[in-house]
């Protein structure tokens, strides 16, 4: 059983560009959350998707947007990239209403903005 | 592999010794805490959790202690092994109403010396 799959694993973009990151949740999971992890820090919650809608949002600007598809997979889009957006982007899936041990994290996408 | 955090507090421990990792939290209303392990190039992996109505919980080679009076959490790893080398994060689960989103602490790097 595959866990959470994220693509691509690494990405280099130029300031001002746009980027799309992808996540396939663990089988049986219907809720997807995205986190940003800057180097040397803990992950920070970006937003969560369930039933193709954004249900919760962290303190991130509107440049960060997302989407969830009927098969529960999800995309994270970041527009007008800034150098400070360089980070590891983590996707976590869970069954609705479960946290803690219900969360499964992917290995992340390392985004570098130059 | 990639380094999760280059400037994290580091705990160096001899193989076979016990490790203690500490975490402070600020929200006295928090009622659910989780410890995660993050190895280089991977996403966080669930270790153990504890609810605020408990002071202690034990797993396989791990024990979590919760002191609500001083808002302090600790993770004890017994007989530390080379495979325990990783970055460890504590996280608060914000509850179902908040989509079980996680707020992570800053992390501690554990280095196991042979």
JSON list of C-alpha atoms in Angstrom, two decimals:
[
{"chain": "A", "resi": 1, "resn": "UNK", "atom": "CA", "xyz": [0.00, 0.00, 0.00]},
{"chain": "A", "resi": 2, "resn": "UNK", "atom": "CA", "xyz": [1.55, 3.24, -1.14]},
{"chain": "A", "resi": 3, "resn": "UNK", "atom": "CA", "xyz": [1.67, 6.03, 1.36]},
{"chain": "A", "resi": 4, "resn": "UNK", "atom": "CA", "xyz": [1.47, 9.68, 0.43]},
{"chain": "A", "resi": 5, "resn": "UNK", "atom": "CA", "xyz": [3.14, 10.45, -2.89]},
{"chain": "A", "resi": 6, "resn": "UNK", "atom": "CA", "xyz": [4.39, 13.92, -3.76]},
{"chain": "A", "resi": 7, "resn": "UNK", "atom": "CA", "xyz": [5.80, 15.23, -7.02]},
{"chain": "A", "resi": 8, "resn": "UNK", "atom": "CA", "xyz": [8.19, 16.54, -8.02]},
{"chain": "A", "resi": 9, "resn": "UNK", "atom": "CA", "xyz": [10.77, 15.80, -5.33]},
{"chain": "A", "resi": 10, "resn": "UNK", "atom": "CA", "xyz": [12.88, 18.85, -6.18]},
{"chain": "A", "resi": 11, "resn": "UNK", "atom": "CA", "xyz": [12.13, 22.02, -8.10]},
{"chain": "A", "resi": 12, "resn": "UNK", "atom": "CA", "xyz": [14.02, 25.21, -8.89]},
{"chain": "A", "resi": 13, "resn": "UNK", "atom": "CA", "xyz": [12.06, 28.31, -9.89]},
{"chain": "A", "resi": 14, "resn": "UNK", "atom": "CA", "xyz": [12.84, 31.97, -10.51]},
{"chain": "A", "resi": 15, "resn": "UNK", "atom": "CA", "xyz": [11.36, 34.81, -8.50]},
{"chain": "A", "resi": 16, "resn": "UNK", "atom": "CA", "xyz": [7.99, 35.89, -9.88]},
{"chain": "A", "resi": 17, "resn": "UNK", "atom": "CA", "xyz": [7.22, 32.52, -11.44]},
{"chain": "A", "resi": 18, "resn": "UNK", "atom": "CA", "xyz": [4.37, 30.23, -10.51]},
{"chain": "A", "resi": 19, "resn": "UNK", "atom": "CA", "xyz": [4.65, 26.65, -9.28]},
{"chain": "A", "resi": 20, "resn": "UNK", "atom": "CA", "xyz": [2.30, 23.68, -8.86]},
{"chain": "A", "resi": 21, "resn": "UNK", "atom": "CA", "xyz": [3.05, 20.85, -6.47]},
{"chain": "A", "resi": 22, "resn": "UNK", "atom": "CA", "xyz": [1.13, 17.59, -6.45]},
{"chain": "A", "resi": 23, "resn": "UNK", "atom": "CA", "xyz": [0.05, 15.11, -3.81]},
{"chain": "A", "resi": 24, "resn": "UNK", "atom": "CA", "xyz": [-1.63, 11.72, -3.94]},
{"chain": "A", "resi": 25, "resn": "UNK", "atom": "CA", "xyz": [-3.03, 10.72, -0.54]},
{"chain": "A", "resi": 26, "resn": "UNK", "atom": "CA", "xyz": [-2.70, 7.37, 1.13]},
{"chain": "A", "resi": 27, "resn": "UNK", "atom": "CA", "xyz": [-5.33, 4.86, 0.05]},
{"chain": "A", "resi": 28, "resn": "UNK", "atom": "CA", "xyz": [-8.46, 5.28, 2.15]},
{"chain": "A", "resi": 29, "resn": "UNK", "atom": "CA", "xyz": [-7.68, 8.88, 3.11]},
{"chain": "A", "resi": 30, "resn": "UNK", "atom": "CA", "xyz": [-9.96, 11.69, 1.94]},
{"chain": "A", "resi": 31, "resn": "UNK", "atom": "CA", "xyz": [-8.46, 14.75, 3.64]},
{"chain": "A", "resi": 32, "resn": "UNK", "atom": "CA", "xyz": [-5.28, 16.46, 2.48]},
{"chain": "A", "resi": 33, "resn": "UNK", "atom": "CA", "xyz": [-3.29, 19.08, 4.38]},
{"chain": "A", "resi": 34, "resn": "UNK", "atom": "CA", "xyz": [-0.30, 21.06, 3.16]},
{"chain": "A", "resi": 35, "resn": "UNK", "atom": "CA", "xyz": [2.59, 22.29, 5.29]},
{"chain": "A", "resi": 36, "resn": "UNK", "atom": "CA", "xyz": [5.59, 24.49, 4.58]},
{"chain": "A", "resi": 37, "resn": "UNK", "atom": "CA", "xyz": [8.86, 23.63, 6.30]},
{"chain": "A", "resi": 38, "resn": "UNK", "atom": "CA", "xyz": [11.63, 26.21, 6.09]},
{"chain": "A", "resi": 39, "resn": "UNK", "atom": "CA", "xyz": [15.17, 24.99, 6.73]},
{"chain": "A", "resi": 40, "resn": "UNK", "atom": "CA", "xyz": [15.81, 24.52, 10.42]},
{"chain": "A", "resi": 41, "resn": "UNK", "atom": "CA", "xyz": [12.17, 24.95, 11.43]},
{"chain": "A", "resi": 42, "resn": "UNK", "atom": "CA", "xyz": [9.12, 22.88, 12.11]},
{"chain": "A", "resi": 43, "resn": "UNK", "atom": "CA", "xyz": [6.38, 22.54, 9.48]},
{"chain": "A", "resi": 44, "resn": "UNK", "atom": "CA", "xyz": [3.76, 25.30, 9.29]},
{"chain": "A", "resi": 45, "resn": "UNK", "atom": "CA", "xyz": [0.15, 24.61, 8.32]},
{"chain": "A", "resi": 46, "resn": "UNK", "atom": "CA", "xyz": [-0.90, 26.14, 4.98]},
{"chain": "A", "resi": 47, "resn": "UNK", "atom": "CA", "xyz": [-4.38, 24.73, 4.38]},
{"chain": "A", "resi": 48, "resn": "UNK", "atom": "CA", "xyz": [-6.53, 21.62, 4.36]},
{"chain": "A", "resi": 49, "resn": "UNK", "atom": "CA", "xyz": [-8.84, 20.20, 1.71]},
{"chain": "A", "resi": 50, "resn": "UNK", "atom": "CA", "xyz": [-11.82, 17.90, 2.10]},
{"chain": "A", "resi": 51, "resn": "UNK", "atom": "CA", "xyz": [-14.57, 17.20, -0.41]},
{"chain": "A", "resi": 52, "resn": "UNK", "atom": "CA", "xyz": [-12.75, 19.38, -2.93]},
{"chain": "A", "resi": 53, "resn": "UNK", "atom": "CA", "xyz": [-13.05, 22.47, -0.74]},
{"chain": "A", "resi": 54, "resn": "UNK", "atom": "CA", "xyz": [-10.61, 24.40, 1.42]},
{"chain": "A", "resi": 55, "resn": "UNK", "atom": "CA", "xyz": [-11.75, 23.74, 4.99]},
{"chain": "A", "resi": 56, "resn": "UNK", "atom": "CA", "xyz": [-9.02, 25.31, 7.10]},
{"chain": "A", "resi": 57, "resn": "UNK", "atom": "CA", "xyz": [-6.31, 27.84, 6.31]},
{"chain": "A", "resi": 58, "resn": "UNK", "atom": "CA", "xyz": [-3.19, 28.94, 8.10]},
{"chain": "A", "resi": 59, "resn": "UNK", "atom": "CA", "xyz": [-1.52, 32.33, 8.03]},
{"chain": "A", "resi": 60, "resn": "UNK", "atom": "CA", "xyz": [-0.41, 32.30, 4.40]},
{"chain": "A", "resi": 61, "resn": "UNK", "atom": "CA", "xyz": [-1.11, 34.93, 1.73]},
{"chain": "A", "resi": 62, "resn": "UNK", "atom": "CA", "xyz": [-3.51, 34.46, -1.15]},
{"chain": "A", "resi": 63, "resn": "UNK", "atom": "CA", "xyz": [-0.55, 33.66, -3.40]},
{"chain": "A", "resi": 64, "resn": "UNK", "atom": "CA", "xyz": [-0.90, 30.18, -1.94]},
{"chain": "A", "resi": 65, "resn": "UNK", "atom": "CA", "xyz": [-3.89, 28.33, -3.31]},
{"chain": "A", "resi": 66, "resn": "UNK", "atom": "CA", "xyz": [-4.89, 24.75, -3.74]},
{"chain": "A", "resi": 67, "resn": "UNK", "atom": "CA", "xyz": [-7.24, 22.29, -5.25]},
{"chain": "A", "resi": 68, "resn": "UNK", "atom": "CA", "xyz": [-8.54, 18.83, -4.46]},
{"chain": "A", "resi": 69, "resn": "UNK", "atom": "CA", "xyz": [-9.78, 16.47, -7.15]},
{"chain": "A", "resi": 70, "resn": "UNK", "atom": "CA", "xyz": [-12.57, 13.88, -6.96]},
{"chain": "A", "resi": 71, "resn": "UNK", "atom": "CA", "xyz": [-9.96, 11.14, -6.46]},
{"chain": "A", "resi": 72, "resn": "UNK", "atom": "CA", "xyz": [-8.77, 13.05, -3.33]},
{"chain": "A", "resi": 73, "resn": "UNK", "atom": "CA", "xyz": [-5.46, 14.03, -4.86]},
{"chain": "A", "resi": 74, "resn": "UNK", "atom": "CA", "xyz": [-4.44, 17.64, -4.36]},
{"chain": "A", "resi": 75, "resn": "UNK", "atom": "CA", "xyz": [-2.36, 20.45, -5.81]},
{"chain": "A", "resi": 76, "resn": "UNK", "atom": "CA", "xyz": [-0.66, 23.37, -4.13]},
{"chain": "A", "resi": 77, "resn": "UNK", "atom": "CA", "xyz": [-0.14, 26.45, -6.29]},
{"chain": "A", "resi": 78, "resn": "UNK", "atom": "CA", "xyz": [2.10, 29.36, -5.41]},
{"chain": "A", "resi": 79, "resn": "UNK", "atom": "CA", "xyz": [2.04, 32.50, -7.55]},
{"chain": "A", "resi": 80, "resn": "UNK", "atom": "CA", "xyz": [4.56, 35.33, -7.78]},
{"chain": "A", "resi": 81, "resn": "UNK", "atom": "CA", "xyz": [7.26, 33.32, -6.05]},
{"chain": "A", "resi": 82, "resn": "UNK", "atom": "CA", "xyz": [9.49, 35.05, -3.53]},
{"chain": "A", "resi": 83, "resn": "UNK", "atom": "CA", "xyz": [12.91, 33.95, -2.31]},
{"chain": "A", "resi": 84, "resn": "UNK", "atom": "CA", "xyz": [11.31, 33.31, 1.07]},
{"chain": "A", "resi": 85, "resn": "UNK", "atom": "CA", "xyz": [9.05, 30.66, -0.44]},
{"chain": "A", "resi": 86, "resn": "UNK", "atom": "CA", "xyz": [12.07, 28.36, -0.67]},
{"chain": "A", "resi": 87, "resn": "UNK", "atom": "CA", "xyz": [11.19, 25.45, 1.61]},
{"chain": "A", "resi": 88, "resn": "UNK", "atom": "CA", "xyz": [10.18, 21.83, 1.85]},
{"chain": "A", "resi": 89, "resn": "UNK", "atom": "CA", "xyz": [6.46, 21.49, 1.10]},
{"chain": "A", "resi": 90, "resn": "UNK", "atom": "CA", "xyz": [4.85, 18.58, 2.86]},
{"chain": "A", "resi": 91, "resn": "UNK", "atom": "CA", "xyz": [1.53, 16.97, 2.10]},
{"chain": "A", "resi": 92, "resn": "UNK", "atom": "CA", "xyz": [-0.26, 14.98, 4.78]},
{"chain": "A", "resi": 93, "resn": "UNK", "atom": "CA", "xyz": [-3.37, 12.87, 4.31]},
{"chain": "A", "resi": 94, "resn": "UNK", "atom": "CA", "xyz": [-5.79, 11.50, 6.86]},
{"chain": "A", "resi": 95, "resn": "UNK", "atom": "CA", "xyz": [-9.27, 10.12, 7.15]},
{"chain": "A", "resi": 96, "resn": "UNK", "atom": "CA", "xyz": [-11.65, 12.96, 7.97]},
{"chain": "A", "resi": 97, "resn": "UNK", "atom": "CA", "xyz": [-11.69, 13.78, 11.65]},
{"chain": "A", "resi": 98, "resn": "UNK", "atom": "CA", "xyz": [-8.51, 11.93, 12.51]},
{"chain": "A", "resi": 99, "resn": "UNK", "atom": "CA", "xyz": [-5.32, 13.56, 13.62]},
{"chain": "A", "resi": 100, "resn": "UNK", "atom": "CA", "xyz": [-2.16, 12.42, 15.32]},
{"chain": "A", "resi": 101, "resn": "UNK", "atom": "CA", "xyz": [-1.55, 8.87, 14.28]},
{"chain": "A", "resi": 102, "resn": "UNK", "atom": "CA", "xyz": [-4.18, 9.29, 11.56]},
{"chain": "A", "resi": 103, "resn": "UNK", "atom": "CA", "xyz": [-1.88, 11.65, 9.66]},
{"chain": "A", "resi": 104, "resn": "UNK", "atom": "CA", "xyz": [0.51, 10.28, 7.04]},
{"chain": "A", "resi": 105, "resn": "UNK", "atom": "CA", "xyz": [3.10, 12.66, 5.62]},
{"chain": "A", "resi": 106, "resn": "UNK", "atom": "CA", "xyz": [4.74, 12.45, 2.24]},
{"chain": "A", "resi": 107, "resn": "UNK", "atom": "CA", "xyz": [8.47, 13.01, 1.77]},
{"chain": "A", "resi": 108, "resn": "UNK", "atom": "CA", "xyz": [7.88, 16.49, 0.46]},
{"chain": "A", "resi": 109, "resn": "UNK", "atom": "CA", "xyz": [8.82, 18.67, -2.50]},
{"chain": "A", "resi": 110, "resn": "UNK", "atom": "CA", "xyz": [11.96, 20.77, -2.04]},
{"chain": "A", "resi": 111, "resn": "UNK", "atom": "CA", "xyz": [11.31, 24.13, -3.73]},
{"chain": "A", "resi": 112, "resn": "UNK", "atom": "CA", "xyz": [14.21, 26.48, -4.32]},
{"chain": "A", "resi": 113, "resn": "UNK", "atom": "CA", "xyz": [13.46, 30.00, -5.55]},
{"chain": "A", "resi": 114, "resn": "UNK", "atom": "CA", "xyz": [16.41, 31.84, -7.11]},
{"chain": "B", "resi": 1, "resn": "UNK", "atom": "CA", "xyz": [20.15, 12.95, 1.78]},
{"chain": "B", "resi": 2, "resn": "UNK", "atom": "CA", "xyz": [18.99, 16.44, 2.47]},
{"chain": "B", "resi": 3, "resn": "UNK", "atom": "CA", "xyz": [19.38, 17.99, 5.86]},
{"chain": "B", "resi": 4, "resn": "UNK", "atom": "CA", "xyz": [16.08, 18.78, 7.57]},
{"chain": "B", "resi": 5, "resn": "UNK", "atom": "CA", "xyz": [17.49, 21.50, 9.74]},
{"chain": "B", "resi": 6, "resn": "UNK", "atom": "CA", "xyz": [21.03, 22.82, 9.91]},
{"chain": "B", "resi": 7, "resn": "UNK", "atom": "CA", "xyz": [20.71, 25.04, 12.96]},
{"chain": "B", "resi": 8, "resn": "UNK", "atom": "CA", "xyz": [18.51, 23.04, 15.28]},
{"chain": "B", "resi": 9, "resn": "UNK", "atom": "CA", "xyz": [19.38, 22.36, 18.92]},
{"chain": "B", "resi": 10, "resn": "UNK", "atom": "CA", "xyz": [21.33, 19.11, 18.94]},
{"chain": "B", "resi": 11, "resn": "UNK", "atom": "CA", "xyz": [21.39, 16.29, 21.46]},
{"chain": "B", "resi": 12, "resn": "UNK", "atom": "CA", "xyz": [24.38, 13.96, 21.14]},
{"chain": "B", "resi": 13, "resn": "UNK", "atom": "CA", "xyz": [23.87, 10.62, 22.87]},
{"chain": "B", "resi": 14, "resn": "UNK", "atom": "CA", "xyz": [25.93, 7.47, 23.14]},
{"chain": "B", "resi": 15, "resn": "UNK", "atom": "CA", "xyz": [24.40, 4.39, 21.59]},
{"chain": "B", "resi": 16, "resn": "UNK", "atom": "CA", "xyz": [22.62, 2.43, 24.30]},
{"chain": "B", "resi": 17, "resn": "UNK", "atom": "CA", "xyz": [22.02, 5.44, 26.54]},
{"chain": "B", "resi": 18, "resn": "UNK", "atom": "CA", "xyz": [18.63, 7.03, 27.12]},
{"chain": "B", "resi": 19, "resn": "UNK", "atom": "CA", "xyz": [17.65, 10.24, 25.32]},
{"chain": "B", "resi": 20, "resn": "UNK", "atom": "CA", "xyz": [15.39, 12.95, 26.65]},
{"chain": "B", "resi": 21, "resn": "UNK", "atom": "CA", "xyz": [13.97, 15.58, 24.30]},
{"chain": "B", "resi": 22, "resn": "UNK", "atom": "CA", "xyz": [12.07, 18.51, 25.70]},
{"chain": "B", "resi": 23, "resn": "UNK", "atom": "CA", "xyz": [9.35, 20.75, 24.34]},
{"chain": "B", "resi": 24, "resn": "UNK", "atom": "CA", "xyz": [7.49, 23.72, 25.76]},
{"chain": "B", "resi": 25, "resn": "UNK", "atom": "CA", "xyz": [4.07, 24.83, 24.61]},
{"chain": "B", "resi": 26, "resn": "UNK", "atom": "CA", "xyz": [2.23, 28.08, 25.16]},
{"chain": "B", "resi": 27, "resn": "UNK", "atom": "CA", "xyz": [-1.46, 27.35, 24.74]},
{"chain": "B", "resi": 28, "resn": "UNK", "atom": "CA", "xyz": [-2.87, 26.09, 28.02]},
{"chain": "B", "resi": 29, "resn": "UNK", "atom": "CA", "xyz": [-6.04, 25.07, 26.18]},
{"chain": "B", "resi": 30, "resn": "UNK", "atom": "CA", "xyz": [-4.17, 22.53, 24.05]},
{"chain": "B", "resi": 31, "resn": "UNK", "atom": "CA", "xyz": [-5.35, 19.02, 24.82]},
{"chain": "B", "resi": 32, "resn": "UNK", "atom": "CA", "xyz": [-3.60, 16.74, 22.37]},
{"chain": "B", "resi": 33, "resn": "UNK", "atom": "CA", "xyz": [0.12, 16.48, 21.68]},
{"chain": "B", "resi": 34, "resn": "UNK", "atom": "CA", "xyz": [2.11, 14.37, 19.29]},
{"chain": "B", "resi": 35, "resn": "UNK", "atom": "CA", "xyz": [5.80, 13.59, 18.83]},
{"chain": "B", "resi": 36, "resn": "UNK", "atom": "CA", "xyz": [7.14, 13.15, 15.32]},
{"chain": "B", "resi": 37, "resn": "UNK", "atom": "CA", "xyz": [10.45, 11.87, 14.00]},
{"chain": "B", "resi": 38, "resn": "UNK", "atom": "CA", "xyz": [11.83, 13.27, 10.76]},
{"chain": "B", "resi": 39, "resn": "UNK", "atom": "CA", "xyz": [14.74, 11.59, 9.04]},
{"chain": "B", "resi": 40, "resn": "UNK", "atom": "CA", "xyz": [16.75, 13.28, 6.34]},
{"chain": "B", "resi": 41, "resn": "UNK", "atom": "CA", "xyz": [14.83, 13.43, 3.07]},
{"chain": "B", "resi": 42, "resn": "UNK", "atom": "CA", "xyz": [11.59, 12.22, 4.59]},
{"chain": "B", "resi": 43, "resn": "UNK", "atom": "CA", "xyz": [8.40, 13.64, 6.02]},
{"chain": "B", "resi": 44, "resn": "UNK", "atom": "CA", "xyz": [7.55, 13.56, 9.74]},
{"chain": "B", "resi": 45, "resn": "UNK", "atom": "CA", "xyz": [6.66, 10.12, 11.11]},
{"chain": "B", "resi": 46, "resn": "UNK", "atom": "CA", "xyz": [4.28, 9.63, 14.05]},
{"chain": "B", "resi": 47, "resn": "UNK", "atom": "CA", "xyz": [5.96, 8.30, 17.20]},
{"chain": "B", "resi": 48, "resn": "UNK", "atom": "CA", "xyz": [3.52, 8.67, 20.07]},
{"chain": "B", "resi": 49, "resn": "UNK", "atom": "CA", "xyz": [0.73, 10.94, 21.26]},
{"chain": "B", "resi": 50, "resn": "UNK", "atom": "CA", "xyz": [-0.77, 11.99, 24.56]},
{"chain": "B", "resi": 51, "resn": "UNK", "atom": "CA", "xyz": [-3.93, 13.74, 25.64]},
{"chain": "B", "resi": 52, "resn": "UNK", "atom": "CA", "xyz": [-4.09, 16.36, 28.36]},
{"chain": "B", "resi": 53, "resn": "UNK", "atom": "CA", "xyz": [-5.96, 14.07, 30.75]},
{"chain": "B", "resi": 54, "resn": "UNK", "atom": "CA", "xyz": [-2.81, 11.93, 30.97]},
{"chain": "B", "resi": 55, "resn": "UNK", "atom": "CA", "xyz": [0.60, 12.60, 32.53]},
{"chain": "B", "resi": 56, "resn": "UNK", "atom": "CA", "xyz": [2.47, 9.75, 30.93]},
{"chain": "B", "resi": 57, "resn": "UNK", "atom": "CA", "xyz": [2.18, 7.38, 28.04]},
{"chain": "B", "resi": 58, "resn": "UNK", "atom": "CA", "xyz": [4.50, 4.59, 27.00]},
{"chain": "B", "resi": 59, "resn": "UNK", "atom": "CA", "xyz": [5.20, 2.98, 23.67]},
{"chain": "B", "resi": 60, "resn": "UNK", "atom": "CA", "xyz": [7.89, 0.72, 22.38]},
{"chain": "B", "resi": 61, "resn": "UNK", "atom": "CA", "xyz": [11.14, 2.19, 23.80]},
{"chain": "B", "resi": 62, "resn": "UNK", "atom": "CA", "xyz": [9.51, 5.62, 24.04]},
{"chain": "B", "resi": 63, "resn": "UNK", "atom": "CA", "xyz": [7.75, 7.44, 26.85]},
{"chain": "B", "resi": 64, "resn": "UNK", "atom": "CA", "xyz": [6.05, 10.81, 26.68]},
{"chain": "B", "resi": 65, "resn": "UNK", "atom": "CA", "xyz": [5.58, 12.90, 29.81]},
{"chain": "B", "resi": 66, "resn": "UNK", "atom": "CA", "xyz": [3.21, 15.84, 30.02]},
{"chain": "B", "resi": 67, "resn": "UNK", "atom": "CA", "xyz": [3.43, 18.50, 32.73]},
{"chain": "B", "resi": 68, "resn": "UNK", "atom": "CA", "xyz": [0.48, 20.80, 32.27]},
{"chain": "B", "resi": 69, "resn": "UNK", "atom": "CA", "xyz": [1.45, 22.99, 35.21]},
{"chain": "B", "resi": 70, "resn": "UNK", "atom": "CA", "xyz": [4.56, 24.25, 33.46]},
{"chain": "B", "resi": 71, "resn": "UNK", "atom": "CA", "xyz": [3.32, 23.50, 29.94]},
{"chain": "B", "resi": 72, "resn": "UNK", "atom": "CA", "xyz": [6.14, 21.10, 29.22]},
{"chain": "B", "resi": 73, "resn": "UNK", "atom": "CA", "xyz": [6.34, 17.92, 27.19]},
{"chain": "B", "resi": 74, "resn": "UNK", "atom": "CA", "xyz": [9.19, 15.44, 26.99]},
{"chain": "B", "resi": 75, "resn": "UNK", "atom": "CA", "xyz": [10.03, 12.38, 24.92]},
{"chain": "B", "resi": 76, "resn": "UNK", "atom": "CA", "xyz": [12.25, 9.73, 26.40]},
{"chain": "B", "resi": 77, "resn": "UNK", "atom": "CA", "xyz": [13.90, 7.16, 24.15]},
{"chain": "B", "resi": 78, "resn": "UNK", "atom": "CA", "xyz": [15.30, 4.13, 25.92]},
{"chain": "B", "resi": 79, "resn": "UNK", "atom": "CA", "xyz": [18.48, 2.39, 24.75]},
{"chain": "B", "resi": 80, "resn": "UNK", "atom": "CA", "xyz": [19.03, 4.84, 21.88]},
{"chain": "B", "resi": 81, "resn": "UNK", "atom": "CA", "xyz": [20.05, 3.17, 18.61]},
{"chain": "B", "resi": 82, "resn": "UNK", "atom": "CA", "xyz": [21.76, 4.56, 15.47]},
{"chain": "B", "resi": 83, "resn": "UNK", "atom": "CA", "xyz": [18.39, 4.42, 13.70]},
{"chain": "B", "resi": 84, "resn": "UNK", "atom": "CA", "xyz": [17.07, 6.96, 16.20]},
{"chain": "B", "resi": 85, "resn": "UNK", "atom": "CA", "xyz": [19.27, 9.66, 14.67]},
{"chain": "B", "resi": 86, "resn": "UNK", "atom": "CA", "xyz": [16.80, 12.19, 13.29]},
{"chain": "B", "resi": 87, "resn": "UNK", "atom": "CA", "xyz": [15.06, 15.48, 14.05]},
{"chain": "B", "resi": 88, "resn": "UNK", "atom": "CA", "xyz": [12.27, 15.23, 16.60]},
{"chain": "B", "resi": 89, "resn": "UNK", "atom": "CA", "xyz": [9.30, 17.60, 16.73]},
{"chain": "B", "resi": 90, "resn": "UNK", "atom": "CA", "xyz": [6.52, 18.01, 19.21]},
{"chain": "B", "resi": 91, "resn": "UNK", "atom": "CA", "xyz": [3.21, 19.21, 17.81]},
{"chain": "B", "resi": 92, "resn": "UNK", "atom": "CA", "xyz": [-0.11, 20.39, 19.18]},
{"chain": "B", "resi": 93, "resn": "UNK", "atom": "CA", "xyz": [-3.24, 19.07, 17.52]},
{"chain": "B", "resi": 94, "resn": "UNK", "atom": "CA", "xyz": [-5.76, 21.88, 17.39]},
{"chain": "B", "resi": 95, "resn": "UNK", "atom": "CA", "xyz": [-8.77, 19.58, 17.50]},
{"chain": "B", "resi": 96, "resn": "UNK", "atom": "CA", "xyz": [-11.52, 18.49, 15.14]},
{"chain": "B", "resi": 97, "resn": "UNK", "atom": "CA", "xyz": [-13.06, 21.97, 14.91]},
{"chain": "B", "resi": 98, "resn": "UNK", "atom": "CA", "xyz": [-9.76, 23.19, 13.45]},
{"chain": "B", "resi": 99, "resn": "UNK", "atom": "CA", "xyz": [-9.46, 20.22, 11.13]},
{"chain": "B", "resi": 100, "resn": "UNK", "atom": "CA", "xyz": [-6.93, 18.55, 13.41]},
{"chain": "B", "resi": 101, "resn": "UNK", "atom": "CA", "xyz": [-4.29, 20.91, 12.07]},
{"chain": "B", "resi": 102, "resn": "UNK", "atom": "CA", "xyz": [-0.90, 20.63, 13.72]},
{"chain": "B", "resi": 103, "resn": "UNK", "atom": "CA", "xyz": [1.25, 23.36, 15.22]},
{"chain": "B", "resi": 104, "resn": "UNK", "atom": "CA", "xyz": [4.85, 22.18, 15.38]},
{"chain": "B", "resi": 105, "resn": "UNK", "atom": "CA", "xyz": [7.63, 23.20, 17.71]},
{"chain": "B", "resi": 106, "resn": "UNK", "atom": "CA", "xyz": [11.11, 24.05, 16.49]},
{"chain": "B", "resi": 107, "resn": "UNK", "atom": "CA", "xyz": [12.61, 20.57, 16.64]},
{"chain": "B", "resi": 108, "resn": "UNK", "atom": "CA", "xyz": [15.65, 18.88, 18.20]},
{"chain": "B", "resi": 109, "resn": "UNK", "atom": "CA", "xyz": [18.28, 16.98, 16.27]},
{"chain": "B", "resi": 110, "resn": "UNK", "atom": "CA", "xyz": [19.40, 13.73, 17.91]},
{"chain": "B", "resi": 111, "resn": "UNK", "atom": "CA", "xyz": [22.82, 12.35, 16.94]},
{"chain": "B", "resi": 112, "resn": "UNK", "atom": "CA", "xyz": [23.62, 8.86, 18.14]},
{"chain": "B", "resi": 113, "resn": "UNK", "atom": "CA", "xyz": [27.33, 8.16, 18.60]},
{"chain": "B", "resi": 114, "resn": "UNK", "atom": "CA", "xyz": [28.49, 4.56, 18.14]}
]
